[in-house]
XYZ file of N, CA, C and O in Angstrom:
756
model
N -4.671 7.007 1.351
C -3.678 6.683 2.828
C -2.597 7.818 2.565
O -2.330 8.229 1.136
N -1.286 7.724 3.331
C -0.496 8.425 3.241
C 0.448 7.133 3.181
O 0.842 6.331 4.165
N 1.300 6.828 2.300
C 1.874 5.711 2.186
C 3.699 5.984 2.630
O 4.553 7.076 2.678
N 4.357 5.213 3.535
C 5.787 5.032 4.285
C 6.455 4.207 3.741
O 6.074 2.846 3.635
N 7.610 4.545 3.654
C 8.623 3.146 3.260
C 9.323 2.838 4.465
O 9.657 3.720 5.379
N 9.197 1.523 4.974
C 10.058 1.166 6.199
C 11.165 0.206 5.980
O 11.291 -0.288 4.581
N 11.973 0.244 7.137
C 13.245 -0.440 6.410
C 13.785 -0.270 5.343
O 14.494 -0.684 4.745
N 14.023 1.033 5.618
C 14.709 1.880 4.349
C 15.986 2.174 4.819
O 16.562 2.237 5.817
N 17.189 2.097 3.655
C 18.434 2.436 4.068
C 18.696 3.826 4.810
O 17.541 4.437 4.338
N 19.756 3.825 5.209
C 20.024 5.223 5.709
C 19.719 6.646 5.400
O 19.302 7.268 5.809
N 20.250 6.433 3.965
C 20.388 7.789 3.145
C 19.192 8.064 2.525
O 19.234 8.780 1.901
N 18.236 7.105 2.627
C 16.971 6.822 1.377
C 16.012 7.652 2.379
O 16.053 7.401 3.813
N 15.463 8.781 1.653
C 14.380 9.310 2.414
C 13.289 9.718 1.650
O 13.126 9.869 0.199
N 12.145 10.263 2.179
C 10.886 10.281 1.452
C 10.762 11.876 1.178
O 10.902 12.318 2.346
N 10.014 11.998 0.033
C 10.223 13.873 -0.038
C 8.708 14.103 -0.526
O 8.109 13.203 -1.603
N 8.247 14.735 0.131
C 6.489 15.224 -0.136
C 5.691 14.252 0.330
O 6.110 13.473 1.142
N 4.669 14.465 -0.242
C 3.517 13.266 0.126
C 3.429 12.299 -0.872
O 3.192 12.498 -2.098
N 3.506 11.247 -0.524
C 3.128 9.765 -1.201
C 1.869 9.330 -0.985
O 1.310 9.220 0.332
N 1.232 9.237 -1.889
C -0.165 8.843 -1.781
C -0.872 7.735 -2.008
O -0.210 6.779 -3.102
N -1.570 6.904 -1.575
C -2.212 5.953 -1.954
C -4.016 6.026 -2.196
O -4.340 6.672 -1.653
N -4.394 5.379 -2.972
C -6.073 5.031 -3.168
C -6.382 3.958 -3.517
O -5.832 3.188 -3.919
N -7.555 3.140 -2.771
C -8.048 2.317 -2.631
C -9.444 2.137 -2.778
O -10.229 2.631 -1.947
N -10.059 1.187 -3.741
C -11.430 0.885 -4.082
C -11.638 -0.516 -3.906
O -11.042 -1.057 -4.479
N -13.169 -0.801 -3.492
C -13.260 -2.691 -3.185
C -14.156 -2.942 -2.720
O -15.396 -1.526 -2.100
N -14.589 -3.858 -3.044
C -15.985 -4.628 -2.299
C -15.580 -5.601 -1.517
O -14.733 -6.389 -1.438
N -16.230 -5.473 -0.232
C -16.084 -6.498 0.819
C -17.510 -7.588 1.406
O -18.488 -6.828 1.464
N -17.770 -8.452 0.847
C -18.515 -9.449 0.978
C -18.486 -9.679 2.505
O -17.693 -10.424 3.123
N -19.506 -9.380 3.476
C -19.356 -9.503 4.764
C -20.352 -10.737 5.211
O -21.342 -10.641 4.918
N -19.844 -11.532 5.951
C -20.359 -12.997 6.739
C -20.514 -12.935 7.840
O -19.256 -13.572 8.560
N -21.841 -12.503 8.729
C -21.715 -12.929 9.953
C -21.847 -14.148 10.369
O -22.053 -15.205 9.806
N -21.217 -14.734 11.504
C -20.977 -15.663 12.046
C -21.703 -15.988 13.384
O -21.309 -16.856 13.990
N -22.241 -14.844 14.046
C -22.893 -15.065 15.053
C -24.687 -14.910 15.054
O -24.858 -14.224 14.220
N -25.062 -14.877 16.192
C -26.221 -14.564 15.917
C -26.773 -13.186 15.895
O -27.698 -12.890 15.307
N -26.344 -12.426 16.810
C -26.363 -10.911 16.558
C -25.522 -10.156 15.407
O -25.928 -9.406 15.148
N -25.030 -10.917 14.667
C -24.509 -10.751 13.419
C -23.690 -9.106 13.522
O -23.406 -8.747 12.359
N -22.767 -9.029 14.683
C -21.640 -8.342 15.184
C -20.453 -8.937 15.194
O -19.689 -7.629 15.021
N -20.299 -10.110 14.814
C -19.090 -10.563 14.451
C -19.254 -11.118 13.048
O -20.270 -11.725 12.729
N -18.158 -10.897 12.194
C -18.434 -11.538 11.031
C -16.867 -11.856 10.342
O -15.975 -11.246 11.047
N -16.902 -12.196 9.284
C -15.701 -12.590 8.189
C -15.992 -11.592 6.999
O -17.150 -11.635 6.566
N -14.857 -11.164 6.263
C -15.119 -10.270 5.159
C -14.314 -10.537 4.100
O -13.004 -11.215 4.635
N -14.605 -10.693 3.184
C -13.550 -11.446 2.156
C -14.119 -10.762 0.852
O -15.198 -10.074 0.351
N -12.930 -9.859 0.193
C -13.246 -8.849 -0.887
C -12.074 -8.966 -2.066
O -11.323 -9.612 -2.270
N -12.471 -8.053 -3.080
C -11.798 -7.616 -4.064
C -11.749 -6.063 -4.462
O -12.565 -5.448 -4.155
N -10.429 -5.695 -4.612
C -10.287 -4.321 -4.802
C -8.998 -3.855 -5.746
O -8.475 -4.831 -6.260
N -9.102 -2.766 -6.116
C -7.857 -1.914 -6.642
C -7.242 -1.112 -5.842
O -7.613 -0.472 -5.297
N -6.004 -0.785 -5.883
C -5.177 0.308 -5.080
C -3.845 0.645 -6.185
O -3.361 0.092 -7.077
N -3.962 1.916 -5.785
C -3.209 2.600 -6.430
C -2.182 3.576 -5.906
O -2.559 4.334 -4.822
N -0.675 3.162 -5.877
C 0.141 3.847 -4.702
C 1.535 4.636 -5.556
O 1.783 4.247 -6.266
N 1.574 5.804 -5.138
C 3.236 6.237 -5.242
C 3.932 6.423 -4.337
O 3.336 6.636 -3.076
N 5.057 6.417 -4.133
C 6.153 6.644 -3.456
C 7.133 7.650 -3.760
O 7.993 7.455 -4.594
N 7.022 9.034 -3.057
C 7.934 9.845 -3.297
C 9.227 10.120 -2.406
O 9.124 10.053 -1.425
N 10.577 10.015 -3.298
C 11.943 9.590 -2.455
C 12.780 9.640 -3.339
O 12.879 10.386 -4.624
N 14.023 9.656 -2.679
C 15.147 10.091 -3.218
C 15.932 8.676 -4.108
O 17.314 8.897 -4.058
N 15.717 7.703 -4.084
C 15.952 6.489 -4.677
C 15.448 6.635 -6.284
O 14.858 6.594 -7.002
N 16.553 7.049 -6.922
C 16.794 6.665 -8.252
C 16.741 5.505 -9.137
O 17.854 4.413 -8.794
N 15.774 5.255 -9.785
C 16.129 3.760 -10.816
C 16.252 4.095 -12.132
O 15.176 4.959 -12.759
N 17.133 3.759 -12.639
C 17.355 4.177 -14.223
C 17.634 2.526 -14.753
O 17.833 1.634 -14.110
N 17.567 2.587 -16.365
C 17.467 1.371 -16.872
C 18.756 1.472 -17.839
O 18.812 2.347 -18.663
N 19.401 0.375 -17.799
C 20.790 -0.099 -18.812
C 19.863 -0.996 -19.593
O 18.989 -1.459 -19.758
N 20.986 -1.668 -20.750
C 20.273 -2.835 -21.753
C 19.950 -3.874 -21.006
O 19.262 -4.319 -21.414
N 20.667 -4.231 -19.958
C 20.300 -5.515 -19.595
C 19.969 -5.453 -18.457
O 19.379 -6.530 -17.379
N 19.765 -4.283 -17.412
C 18.857 -4.326 -16.016
C 18.866 -3.030 -15.495
O 18.935 -2.146 -16.546
N 18.487 -3.231 -14.034
C 18.201 -1.850 -13.745
C 18.990 -1.520 -12.624
O 19.883 -1.981 -12.219
N 19.023 0.377 -12.649
C 20.237 0.656 -11.765
C 19.589 1.310 -10.353
O 18.733 2.296 -10.666
N 20.080 1.267 -9.163
C 19.204 1.887 -8.117
C 20.636 2.802 -7.589
O 21.780 2.214 -7.598
N 20.101 4.155 -7.139
C 21.047 4.930 -6.642
C 20.238 5.567 -5.558
O 19.341 6.327 -6.000
N 21.064 6.048 -4.602
C 20.012 7.303 -3.807
C 20.902 8.588 -3.952
O 21.969 8.624 -4.149
N 19.837 9.511 -4.668
C 20.154 10.657 -4.437
C 20.495 11.643 -3.564
O 19.315 11.854 -3.042
N 21.390 12.051 -3.107
C 21.595 12.838 -1.551
C 21.553 14.493 -1.618
O 21.157 15.309 -0.638
N 21.444 14.846 -3.033
C 21.201 16.436 -3.200
C 19.972 16.558 -4.057
O 19.814 16.325 -4.927
N 19.264 16.685 -3.540
C 17.706 17.322 -3.606
C 17.360 18.312 -4.708
O 16.373 18.361 -5.288
N 18.499 18.988 -4.668
C 18.535 20.390 -5.564
C 18.521 19.604 -7.017
O 18.477 20.504 -8.000
N 19.006 18.621 -7.368
C 18.988 18.326 -8.534
C 18.264 17.396 -8.942
O 18.276 17.208 -10.534
N 16.781 17.526 -8.647
C 15.553 16.462 -9.336
C 14.658 17.123 -8.750
O 14.773 17.828 -7.694
N 13.590 17.341 -9.622
C 12.043 17.917 -9.694
C 11.146 16.841 -9.041
O 10.208 17.034 -8.357
N 11.169 16.153 -9.819
C 10.476 14.816 -9.460
C 11.431 13.293 -9.441
O 12.314 13.164 -10.338
N 10.778 12.560 -8.648
C 11.433 11.286 -8.473
C 10.639 10.284 -7.413
O 10.535 10.596 -6.320
N 9.891 9.362 -8.324
C 8.947 8.556 -7.406
C 8.494 7.077 -8.317
O 9.051 7.056 -9.520
N 8.124 6.273 -7.496
C 8.127 4.933 -7.959
C 6.335 4.787 -7.798
O 6.010 5.191 -6.456
N 5.516 4.475 -8.510
C 4.292 3.620 -8.591
C 4.066 2.342 -8.436
O 4.245 1.592 -9.602
N 2.856 1.965 -8.277
C 2.133 0.679 -8.537
C 0.742 0.460 -8.385
O -0.128 1.116 -7.805
N 0.124 -0.473 -9.281
C -1.206 -0.432 -8.897
C -1.244 -2.079 -9.001
O -0.621 -2.524 -9.811
N -2.291 -2.402 -7.911
C -2.417 -3.851 -7.836
C -3.924 -3.896 -7.737
O -4.689 -3.119 -7.524
N -4.118 -5.296 -7.586
C -5.319 -6.165 -7.752
C -5.416 -6.735 -6.159
O -4.308 -7.288 -5.999
N -6.296 -6.274 -5.312
C -6.350 -6.908 -4.296
C -7.181 -7.237 -3.158
O -8.274 -7.436 -3.855
N -6.840 -8.381 -2.591
C -7.957 -9.753 -1.899
C -7.683 -9.467 -0.351
O -6.884 -10.099 -0.206
N -8.627 -8.800 0.139
C -8.415 -8.954 1.822
C -9.246 -9.719 2.266
O -10.233 -10.553 2.081
N -8.787 -10.324 3.378
C -9.731 -11.458 4.490
C -9.685 -10.577 5.784
O -8.594 -10.189 6.133
N -10.937 -10.418 6.490
C -10.798 -9.641 7.542
C -11.418 -10.373 8.728
O -12.687 -10.876 8.325
N -11.346 -10.454 9.994
C -12.287 -10.671 11.017
C -12.800 -9.315 11.430
O -12.110 -8.255 11.623
N -13.953 -9.108 11.638
C -14.886 -7.871 11.585
C -15.786 -7.805 12.828
O -16.587 -8.980 13.151
N -15.110 -7.120 13.744
C -16.259 -6.597 15.320
C -16.660 -5.254 15.267
O -16.147 -4.613 14.696
N -18.355 -5.383 15.233
C -18.922 -4.001 15.377
C -20.018 -4.381 16.507
O -20.449 -5.023 16.979
N -20.459 -2.674 16.721
C -21.779 -2.893 17.732
C -23.168 -2.406 16.910
O -23.842 -1.950 17.638
N -23.175 -2.910 15.712
C -24.209 -3.037 15.012
C -25.353 -3.882 15.505
O -25.174 -4.535 16.211
N -26.599 -2.846 15.202
C -27.974 -3.739 15.771
C -28.945 -4.315 14.144
O -28.332 -3.395 13.507
N -29.659 -4.935 14.077
C -30.368 -4.947 12.953
C -30.868 -4.126 12.385
O -30.989 -3.540 10.953
N -31.131 -2.540 13.210
C -31.536 -1.329 12.931
C -30.956 -0.418 13.168
O -31.082 0.978 12.491
N -29.456 -0.338 13.722
C -28.558 0.768 13.616
C -27.334 0.365 12.686
O -26.845 -0.609 12.933
N -27.538 1.270 11.922
C -25.981 1.291 10.744
C -25.206 2.394 11.191
O -24.209 2.482 10.510
N -25.238 3.053 12.176
C -24.101 3.766 12.835
C -23.779 3.284 14.095
O -24.395 2.853 14.983
N -22.521 2.689 14.117
C -21.754 1.715 14.876
C -20.664 1.857 15.118
O -19.872 2.419 14.055
N -19.877 1.551 16.076
C -18.159 1.497 16.047
C -17.721 0.153 15.419
O -18.633 -0.869 15.493
N -16.580 -0.002 14.770
C -16.353 -1.132 14.493
C -14.767 -1.122 14.752
O -14.028 -0.108 14.738
N -14.502 -2.554 14.645
C -12.774 -3.083 14.786
C -12.803 -4.199 13.498
O -13.361 -5.035 13.898
N -12.192 -4.091 12.516
C -11.729 -5.019 11.265
C -10.197 -5.297 11.357
O -9.231 -4.219 10.917
N -9.779 -6.557 11.712
C -8.406 -6.473 11.355
C -8.431 -7.513 10.401
O -9.511 -8.680 10.387
N -7.320 -7.903 9.824
C -6.966 -8.880 8.762
C -5.598 -9.239 7.795
O -4.831 -8.565 8.172
N -5.974 -9.386 6.678
C -4.423 -9.970 6.120
C -5.228 -9.259 4.249
O -6.238 -9.907 4.292
N -4.123 -8.925 3.940
C -4.609 -8.534 2.161
C -3.531 -8.918 1.406
O -2.485 -8.736 2.055
N -3.802 -9.571 0.713
C -2.953 -9.853 -0.601
C -3.172 -8.827 -2.201
O -4.223 -9.191 -1.978
N -2.230 -9.050 -2.439
C -2.138 -7.878 -3.576
C -1.396 -8.495 -4.644
O -0.267 -9.301 -4.532
N -1.745 -8.408 -6.100
C -1.218 -8.569 -7.153
C -0.806 -7.729 -8.394
O -1.827 -6.666 -8.361
N 0.549 -7.209 -8.229
C 0.840 -5.317 -8.930
C 0.946 -6.272 -10.525
O 1.958 -6.779 -11.053
N 0.336 -5.708 -11.061
C -0.339 -5.768 -12.667
C 0.610 -4.458 -13.417
O 0.555 -4.639 -14.798
N 1.181 -3.587 -12.641
C 1.639 -2.572 -13.382
C 2.651 -1.637 -12.205
O 2.055 -1.391 -11.143
N 3.577 -0.821 -12.699
C 4.383 -0.319 -12.000
C 5.238 0.659 -12.920
O 5.652 0.332 -13.893
N 5.432 1.826 -12.293
C 6.351 3.090 -13.038
C 7.508 3.377 -12.510
O 7.228 3.631 -11.131
N 8.452 3.923 -12.812
C 9.609 4.749 -11.877
C 9.571 6.286 -12.899
O 9.919 6.081 -14.034
N 9.524 7.350 -12.130
C 9.773 8.853 -12.936
C 10.747 9.566 -12.331
O 10.859 9.571 -11.024
N 11.505 9.710 -13.112
C 12.502 10.516 -12.490
C 12.354 11.743 -13.684
O 12.982 11.855 -14.792
N 12.924 13.250 -12.840
C 12.908 14.794 -13.905
C 14.137 15.220 -12.882
O 13.829 15.806 -12.042
N 14.860 15.385 -13.714
C 15.927 16.516 -12.674
C 17.370 16.633 -13.887
O 17.125 16.720 -15.057
N 18.352 16.981 -13.137
C 19.644 17.402 -13.887
C 19.885 16.621 -14.924
O 20.331 16.904 -16.072
N 20.144 15.132 -14.614
C 20.661 14.276 -15.717
C 19.403 13.865 -17.096
O 19.844 12.660 -17.849
N 18.500 14.715 -16.721
C 17.259 14.225 -17.396
C 16.033 14.090 -17.155
O 15.604 14.387 -16.181
N 15.146 13.043 -18.014
C 13.797 12.696 -17.632
C 13.740 11.129 -18.267
O 14.592 11.013 -18.872
N 13.241 10.361 -16.928
C 13.555 9.190 -17.565
C 11.915 8.686 -16.860
O 11.440 9.103 -15.723
N 11.405 7.681 -17.748
C 9.712 7.059 -17.207
C 10.113 5.560 -17.655
O 10.115 4.951 -19.028
N 9.820 4.673 -16.528
C 10.606 3.250 -17.130
C 9.032 2.685 -16.500
O 8.397 2.569 -15.420
N 8.442 1.587 -17.006
C 7.417 0.816 -16.961
C 7.781 -0.667 -16.832
O 8.882 -0.832 -17.329
N 7.118 -1.165 -16.400
C 7.145 -2.589 -16.051
C 8.428 -3.079 -15.566
O 9.116 -3.956 -16.106
N 8.979 -2.664 -14.459
C 10.364 -2.990 -13.723
C 9.809 -4.055 -13.216
O 9.394 -4.742 -12.112
N 10.842 -5.169 -13.699
C 10.804 -6.681 -13.003
C 11.064 -7.022 -11.671
O 10.880 -7.798 -11.355
N 11.861 -5.880 -11.208
C 12.696 -5.947 -9.847
C 11.590 -5.879 -8.370
O 11.783 -6.239 -7.530
N 10.440 -5.256 -8.835
C 9.382 -5.389 -7.845
C 8.729 -6.796 -7.967
O 8.370 -7.357 -8.491
N 8.343 -6.941 -6.577
C 8.017 -7.931 -5.910
C 6.373 -7.978 -6.712
O 5.270 -6.971 -6.560
N 5.610 -8.877 -7.559
C 4.608 -9.035 -8.146
C 3.455 -9.147 -7.000
O 2.302 -8.319 -7.242
N 3.906 -10.125 -5.991
C 2.901 -10.552 -5.179
C 3.314 -9.610 -3.704
O 4.285 -9.674 -3.323
N 2.266 -8.975 -3.113
C 2.086 -8.207 -1.785
C 1.581 -8.477 -0.939
O 0.311 -8.778 -1.184
N 1.500 -8.632 0.514
C 0.969 -9.064 1.521
C 1.305 -8.435 2.686
O 2.497 -8.025 3.280
N 0.275 -8.219 3.509
C 0.289 -7.756 4.509
C -0.776 -7.782 5.351
O -1.764 -8.287 5.376
N -0.755 -7.106 6.641
C -1.431 -7.266 7.695
C -2.444 -5.424 7.999
O -2.045 -4.755 7.324
N -3.755 -5.590 8.222
C -4.792 -4.758 7.863
C -5.485 -4.407 9.420
O -5.641 -5.477 10.081
N -5.672 -3.288 9.460
C -6.386 -2.501 10.898
C -7.328 -1.410 10.186
O -6.672 -0.555 9.547
N -8.558 -2.011 10.570
C -9.852 -0.453 10.774
C -10.322 -0.581 11.782
O -10.864 -1.404 12.197
N -10.370 0.989 12.401
C -11.074 1.332 13.430
C -11.548 2.417 13.386
O -11.356 3.589 12.965
N -12.874 2.251 13.896
C -13.832 3.816 13.379
C -15.376 3.485 14.058
O -15.598 2.888 14.170
N -15.978 4.973 13.728
C -17.337 4.852 13.623
C -18.077 5.297 12.550
O -17.508 6.260 12.116
N -19.002 4.736 11.977
C -19.941 4.866 10.997
C -18.961 5.186 9.892
O -18.060 4.095 9.514
N -19.088 6.169 8.763
C -18.242 6.323 7.786
C -16.895 6.627 7.945
O -16.072 5.727 7.204
N -16.426 7.320 9.234
C -14.989 7.598 9.220
C -14.302 6.344 9.945
O -14.679 6.378 11.312
N -13.265 5.946 9.497
C -12.667 5.033 10.041
C -10.994 5.146 9.563
O -10.339 5.477 8.881
N -10.279 4.597 11.095
C -8.480 5.093 10.617
C -8.266 3.667 10.300
O -9.007 2.331 10.499
N -7.451 3.815 8.749
C -7.029 2.525 8.395
C -5.438 2.246 8.571
O -4.752 3.464 8.448
N -4.839 1.417 9.059
C -3.517 0.849 8.390
C -3.032 -0.319 7.982
O -4.095 -1.217 8.116
N -1.873 -0.435 6.949
C -1.619 -1.503 6.777
C 0.026 -1.708 6.688
O 0.602 -0.689 6.762
N 0.744 -2.811 7.141
C 1.590 -2.897 7.265
C 2.153 -4.254 6.403
O 1.656 -5.273 6.269
N 3.056 -4.085 5.091
C 3.641 -5.163 4.093
C 4.239 -6.168 5.188
O 5.182 -5.184 5.778
N 4.091 -7.375 5.003
C 4.995 -8.678 5.425
C 6.260 -8.700 4.568
O 7.075 -9.333 4.912
N 6.187 -8.350 3.224
C 7.219 -8.996 2.505
C 7.771 -7.219 1.445
O 6.860 -6.448 1.709
N 9.135 -7.336 0.784
C 9.453 -6.055 0.496
C 8.908 -5.842 -0.667
O 8.343 -6.503 -1.206
N 8.945 -4.406 -0.934
C 8.517 -3.966 -2.234
C 9.403 -4.553 -3.326
O 8.879 -5.208 -4.372
N 10.831 -4.622 -3.510
C 11.686 -5.208 -4.144
C 12.111 -6.818 -4.031
O 11.992 -6.873 -3.156
N 12.541 -6.921 -5.173
C 13.034 -8.643 -4.873
C 14.146 -8.781 -4.020
O 14.898 -7.663 -4.138
N 14.710 -9.617 -3.914
C 15.740 -9.938 -3.106
C 17.228 -9.544 -3.480
O 18.416 -9.716 -3.168
N 16.996 -9.533 -5.304
C 18.029 -9.245 -5.903
C 18.711 -7.516 -5.901
O 19.440 -7.318 -6.744
N 17.838 -6.771 -5.399
C 18.026 -5.377 -5.705
C 19.314 -4.971 -4.506
O 18.833 -5.083 -3.322
N 19.923 -4.264 -5.212
C 21.121 -3.692 -4.016
C 21.170 -2.553 -4.145
O 21.435 -1.440 -5.356
N 21.443 -1.449 -3.059
C 21.896 -0.022 -3.065
C 23.132 -0.173 -2.220
O 22.845 -0.442 -1.007
N 23.839 0.171 -2.737
C 25.349 0.711 -1.747
C 26.160 -0.905 -1.248
O 25.879 -0.876 0.058
N 25.727 -1.619 -1.589
C 25.975 -3.111 -1.555
C 25.316 -3.616 -0.340
O 25.565 -4.773 0.299
N 24.430 -3.357 -0.162
C 22.877 -3.638 0.600
C 21.997 -4.026 0.052
O 21.378 -3.450 -0.770
N 21.428 -4.885 0.536
C 19.688 -5.905 -0.073
C 18.775 -4.538 0.244
O 18.784 -4.043 1.331
N 18.082 -4.047 -0.868
C 16.687 -3.154 -0.560
C 15.664 -3.827 0.030
O 15.271 -4.290 -0.738
N 15.422 -3.884 1.261
C 14.226 -4.587 2.102
C 13.302 -3.439 2.304
O 12.820 -4.027 3.585
N 12.968 -2.692 1.588
C 11.725 -1.550 2.174
C 10.683 -2.352 2.034
O 10.195 -3.242 0.984
N 9.659 -2.184 2.963
C 8.303 -2.365 3.122
C 7.136 -1.050 3.066
O 7.549 0.146 3.292
N 6.085 -1.721 2.289
C 5.058 -0.342 2.479
C 4.197 -0.478 3.691
O 3.949 -1.478 4.314
N 4.177 0.696 4.360
C 3.391 1.170 5.673
C 2.287 2.098 5.221
O 2.939 3.086 4.539
N 1.100 1.844 5.425
C -0.020 2.648 4.834
C -0.909 3.350 5.999
O -1.019 2.307 6.699
N -1.497 4.540 6.197
C -2.116 5.125 7.061
C -2.903 6.036 6.769
O -2.393 6.561 5.400
N -4.380 5.952 6.960
C -5.046 6.743 6.331
C -6.495 6.651 7.007
O -6.841 6.398 7.874
N -7.276 7.590 6.028
C -9.083 7.075 6.274
C -9.735 5.782 5.242
O -9.237 5.969 4.243
N -10.667 5.315 6.042
C -10.996 4.448 5.267
C -12.592 4.886 5.255
O -13.264 4.859 6.413
N -13.352 4.778 3.939
C -14.823 4.957 4.084
C -15.782 3.781 3.725
O -15.485 3.089 2.673
N -16.615 3.450 4.703
C -17.244 2.493 4.191
C -18.959 2.865 4.093
O -19.633 3.773 4.335
N -19.462 2.771 2.624
C -20.749 2.511 2.252
C -21.200 1.466 2.308
O -20.977 0.330 1.727
N -22.681 1.631 3.381
C -23.315 -0.098 3.161
C -24.440 -0.458 2.180
O -25.045 0.815 1.428
């Protein structure tokens, strides 16, 4: 996926390509006689990075957040997250018992547990690599949509909760950014 930061402060911007990779298994449970309407429950892994101009630095007792307005002062600035996810979907498709090439619309809800995160900065003030930042929300949840034909499908995710906990302030504002992901989903039957 291409990862986008939603609800970001005015001076915060994304730089370069922010990537997401998702893999998992979904158990399809048909709920009608034609087997073209189903519920899906799954388990998966997700790795996401966000390249942007929010510098996260660590002090002895807390983390500090500042927006870097001059992009020439750094060569790398991103935060990354690794999650175990559990999607729940309502699934509609044009499949038949003999046809595995079909149109699909899958919509649902996904819950994720962040088991690892990092922030990496490389610039004029040095290099910093921070792991296990406690200000990230451990639990993430949001809405999903997948539309497509056969193997190639458009995928979208909209997080309903912010990436950071309510205690994170930038320029005396609570940082309420959420994740928005768009990309391609490939299904293997």
